[in-house]
mmCIF file of C-alpha atoms in Angstrom:
data_model
loop_
_atom_site.group_PDB
_atom_site.id
_atom_site.type_symbol
_atom_site.label_atom_id
_atom_site.label_comp_id
_atom_site.label_asym_id
_atom_site.label_seq_id
_atom_site.Cartn_x
_atom_site.Cartn_y
_atom_site.Cartn_z
ATOM 1 C CA MET U 12 -147.379 99.885 -8.153
ATOM 2 C CA PRO U 13 -145.486 98.613 -5.006
ATOM 3 C CA PHE U 14 -142.422 100.290 -6.384
ATOM 4 C CA LEU U 15 -143.884 103.794 -6.279
ATOM 5 C CA THR U 16 -145.722 103.365 -2.850
ATOM 6 C CA ARG U 17 -143.219 101.222 -0.911
ATOM 7 C CA ILE U 18 -139.723 101.045 -2.513
ATOM 8 C CA LEU U 19 -139.377 104.689 -3.959
ATOM 9 C CA PRO U 20 -140.191 106.376 -0.616
ATOM 10 C CA ILE U 21 -137.708 104.270 1.198
ATOM 11 C CA PHE U 22 -135.052 104.867 -1.420
ATOM 12 C CA LEU U 23 -135.641 108.756 -1.169
ATOM 13 C CA VAL U 24 -135.377 108.675 2.591
ATOM 14 C CA SER U 25 -132.069 106.653 2.340
ATOM 15 C CA TRP U 26 -130.658 108.803 -0.590
ATOM 16 C CA LEU U 27 -131.685 112.015 1.399
ATOM 17 C CA LEU U 28 -129.985 110.853 4.580
ATOM 18 C CA THR U 29 -126.948 109.744 2.721
ATOM 19 C CA PHE U 30 -126.500 113.035 0.960
ATOM 20 C CA THR U 31 -127.241 115.143 3.802
ATOM 21 C CA LEU U 32 -124.337 113.224 5.707
ATOM 22 C CA ALA U 33 -121.968 113.434 2.817
ATOM 23 C CA SER U 34 -122.720 117.160 2.544
ATOM 24 C CA LEU U 35 -122.384 117.877 6.140
ATOM 25 C CA PHE U 36 -119.054 115.806 6.378
ATOM 26 C CA HIS U 37 -117.684 117.606 3.359
ATOM 27 C CA SER U 38 -118.524 121.012 4.965
ATOM 28 C CA GLN U 39 -117.170 120.205 8.440
ATOM 29 C CA TYR U 40 -113.849 118.841 6.830
ATOM 30 C CA VAL U 41 -113.358 122.073 4.989
ATOM 31 C CA VAL U 42 -114.175 124.245 7.969
ATOM 32 C CA ASN U 43 -111.751 121.974 10.119
ATOM 33 C CA GLN U 44 -108.978 122.573 7.608
ATOM 34 C CA LEU U 45 -109.618 126.358 7.860
ATOM 35 C CA VAL U 46 -109.485 126.134 11.631
ATOM 36 C CA ASN U 47 -106.026 124.014 11.405
ATOM 37 C CA VAL U 48 -104.546 127.095 9.698
ATOM 38 C CA GLY U 49 -105.799 129.520 12.350
ATOM 39 C CA VAL U 50 -108.937 130.894 10.923
ATOM 40 C CA VAL U 51 -111.682 131.387 13.578
ATOM 41 C CA VAL U 52 -115.073 129.912 12.486
ATOM 42 C CA SER U 53 -118.057 130.654 14.559
ATOM 43 C CA LEU U 54 -120.855 128.166 15.100
ATOM 44 C CA SER U 55 -123.169 130.226 13.053
ATOM 45 C CA ASP U 56 -120.734 130.456 10.205
ATOM 46 C CA ARG U 57 -120.343 126.652 10.334
ATOM 47 C CA ILE U 58 -124.108 126.274 10.166
ATOM 48 C CA ASN U 59 -124.514 128.648 7.331
ATOM 49 C CA LEU U 60 -121.690 126.921 5.383
ATOM 50 C CA SER U 61 -123.322 123.713 5.833
ATOM 51 C CA LEU U 62 -126.695 124.742 4.564
ATOM 52 C CA ASP U 63 -125.118 126.663 1.648
ATOM 53 C CA ASP U 64 -123.143 123.429 0.767
ATOM 54 C CA TRP U 65 -126.180 121.199 1.027
ATOM 55 C CA LEU U 66 -128.063 123.480 -1.423
ATOM 56 C CA GLY U 67 -125.147 124.026 -3.684
ATOM 57 C CA LEU U 68 -124.361 120.328 -3.726
ATOM 58 C CA LEU U 69 -127.682 118.978 -4.193
ATOM 59 C CA PRO U 70 -128.223 119.313 -7.906
ATOM 60 C CA THR U 71 -124.808 117.793 -8.888
ATOM 61 C CA TYR U 72 -123.485 115.584 -5.949
ATOM 62 C CA GLY U 73 -126.897 114.888 -4.811
ATOM 63 C CA ALA U 74 -127.950 113.548 -8.256
ATOM 64 C CA ILE U 75 -124.738 111.543 -8.573
ATOM 65 C CA ILE U 76 -125.213 109.823 -5.279
ATOM 66 C CA ALA U 77 -128.762 109.190 -6.122
ATOM 67 C CA ILE U 78 -127.737 107.292 -9.352
ATOM 68 C CA ALA U 79 -125.000 105.585 -7.608
ATOM 69 C CA LEU U 80 -127.099 104.296 -4.927
ATOM 70 C CA ALA U 81 -130.064 103.212 -7.254
ATOM 71 C CA ILE U 82 -127.393 101.075 -9.004
ATOM 72 C CA ALA U 83 -125.840 99.670 -5.942
ATOM 73 C CA PHE U 84 -129.200 98.941 -4.215
ATOM 74 C CA LEU U 85 -130.589 97.219 -7.355
ATOM 75 C CA VAL U 86 -127.637 94.909 -7.542
ATOM 76 C CA SER U 87 -127.816 94.155 -3.913
ATOM 77 C CA ALA U 88 -131.624 93.467 -4.199
ATOM 78 C CA LYS U 89 -130.845 90.937 -6.710
ATOM 79 C CA LEU U 90 -128.181 89.444 -4.531
ATOM 80 C CA THR U 91 -130.380 89.115 -1.460
ATOM 81 C CA LYS U 92 -132.745 86.966 -3.279
ATOM 82 C CA ASN U 93 -130.110 84.205 -2.981
ATOM 83 C CA ILE U 94 -128.203 85.288 0.200
ATOM 84 C CA LYS U 95 -130.998 86.423 2.502
ATOM 85 C CA GLN U 96 -128.912 86.095 5.738
ATOM 86 C CA PHE U 97 -126.509 88.818 4.664
ATOM 87 C CA ASN U 98 -129.221 91.208 3.507
ATOM 88 C CA MET U 99 -128.206 94.148 5.826
ATOM 89 C CA ALA U 100 -124.456 93.676 5.260
ATOM 90 C CA LEU U 101 -124.831 93.732 1.418
ATOM 91 C CA PHE U 102 -126.743 96.945 1.527
ATOM 92 C CA ILE U 103 -124.121 98.535 3.640
ATOM 93 C CA VAL U 104 -121.474 97.468 1.493
ATOM 94 C CA ALA U 105 -123.495 98.582 -1.517
ATOM 95 C CA GLY U 106 -123.640 102.107 -0.076
ATOM 96 C CA ILE U 107 -119.987 102.326 0.775
ATOM 97 C CA THR U 108 -119.216 100.970 -2.842
ATOM 98 C CA ALA U 109 -121.434 103.466 -4.357
ATOM 99 C CA LEU U 110 -119.666 106.381 -2.625
ATOM 100 C CA ALA U 111 -116.288 104.897 -3.218
ATOM 101 C CA VAL U 112 -116.972 104.368 -6.894
ATOM 102 C CA VAL U 113 -118.327 108.046 -7.303
ATOM 103 C CA LEU U 114 -115.509 109.655 -5.637
ATOM 104 C CA ILE U 115 -112.641 107.584 -7.107
ATOM 105 C CA ALA U 116 -114.229 107.726 -10.683
ATOM 106 C CA ILE U 117 -114.514 111.611 -10.514
ATOM 107 C CA GLU U 118 -111.032 111.932 -9.349
ATOM 108 C CA SER U 119 -109.695 109.585 -11.938
ATOM 109 C CA ILE U 120 -111.509 111.323 -14.710
ATOM 110 C CA MET U 121 -110.985 114.991 -13.756
ATOM 111 C CA ASN U 122 -107.661 114.326 -11.824
ATOM 112 C CA ILE U 123 -108.994 116.515 -9.126
ATOM 113 C CA HIS U 124 -110.987 116.111 -5.778
ATOM 114 C CA ILE U 125 -114.131 117.645 -6.888
ATOM 115 C CA ILE U 126 -115.433 117.140 -3.406
ATOM 116 C CA ALA U 127 -112.867 118.948 -1.112
ATOM 117 C CA GLY U 128 -114.117 117.198 1.976
ATOM 118 C CA ALA U 129 -113.325 113.966 0.436
ATOM 119 C CA ARG U 130 -109.486 114.019 1.192
ATOM 120 C CA GLY U 131 -107.811 112.324 3.675
ATOM 121 C CA TRP U 132 -110.074 111.220 6.499
ATOM 122 C CA GLY U 133 -112.855 113.065 4.714
ATOM 123 C CA PHE U 134 -112.983 110.347 2.226
ATOM 124 C CA TYR U 135 -113.762 107.717 5.039
ATOM 125 C CA MET U 136 -116.497 109.912 6.242
ATOM 126 C CA GLN U 137 -118.073 110.036 2.748
ATOM 127 C CA LEU U 138 -117.949 106.215 2.754
ATOM 128 C CA LEU U 139 -119.549 106.267 6.253
ATOM 129 C CA ALA U 140 -122.517 108.264 4.695
ATOM 130 C CA GLY U 141 -122.791 105.560 2.116
ATOM 131 C CA ALA U 142 -122.832 102.938 4.900
ATOM 132 C CA VAL U 143 -125.562 104.779 6.864
ATOM 133 C CA GLY U 144 -127.627 104.969 3.453
ATOM 134 C CA GLY U 145 -127.222 101.373 3.036
ATOM 135 C CA TYR U 146 -128.038 100.309 6.458
ATOM 136 C CA THR U 147 -131.208 102.731 6.347
ATOM 137 C CA PHE U 148 -132.487 101.370 3.180
ATOM 138 C CA SER U 149 -132.116 97.751 4.389
ATOM 139 C CA HIS U 150 -133.846 98.523 7.689
ATOM 140 C CA LEU U 151 -136.649 100.192 6.080
ATOM 141 C CA ILE U 152 -137.295 97.547 3.453
ATOM 142 C CA LYS U 153 -137.177 94.999 6.076
ATOM 143 C CA THR U 154 -139.652 97.058 8.346
ATOM 144 C CA ALA U 155 -141.929 97.514 5.173
ATOM 145 C CA ARG U 156 -142.069 93.732 4.649
ATOM 146 C CA ASN U 157 -142.881 93.032 8.385
ATOM 147 C CA PRO U 158 -145.158 95.938 9.511
ATOM 148 C CA LYS U 159 -146.103 93.773 12.493
ATOM 149 C CA LYS U 160 -142.494 94.630 13.990
ATOM 150 C CA LEU U 161 -143.658 98.252 14.139
ATOM 151 C CA GLY U 162 -146.872 97.482 15.870
ATOM 152 C CA VAL U 163 -148.944 98.400 12.846
#
């Protein structure tokens, strides 16, 4: 039962943050490429594009990220039982690795960048989204184990 009440909500928050950042970074990378060739993009267009991308990518890229993070966090959780002092670092590396594996595997299998915003510096922004997700998961798990730190 602790899985459903404690770990699953923490995972969902971490995944949602990771996916939202990855989607936002993708959208803004694409818009930036348009701006670089002289297209004028208004703030409202940027916001609408970001929202449309978020909704459009959720069933596919969102699901892929969820699976990748679940595997990476499970492996990290097993490793942190033996290496407690590197707990947060392991989860951050797990988030980065999950996104890197997803993007490299998709490109290798399909021979295309299925996430247009994962080209060039956009690739590193996707990895940053994974790092933030790993940090968030680690921090929330630690906080759930020590509720006194929150004053609860």
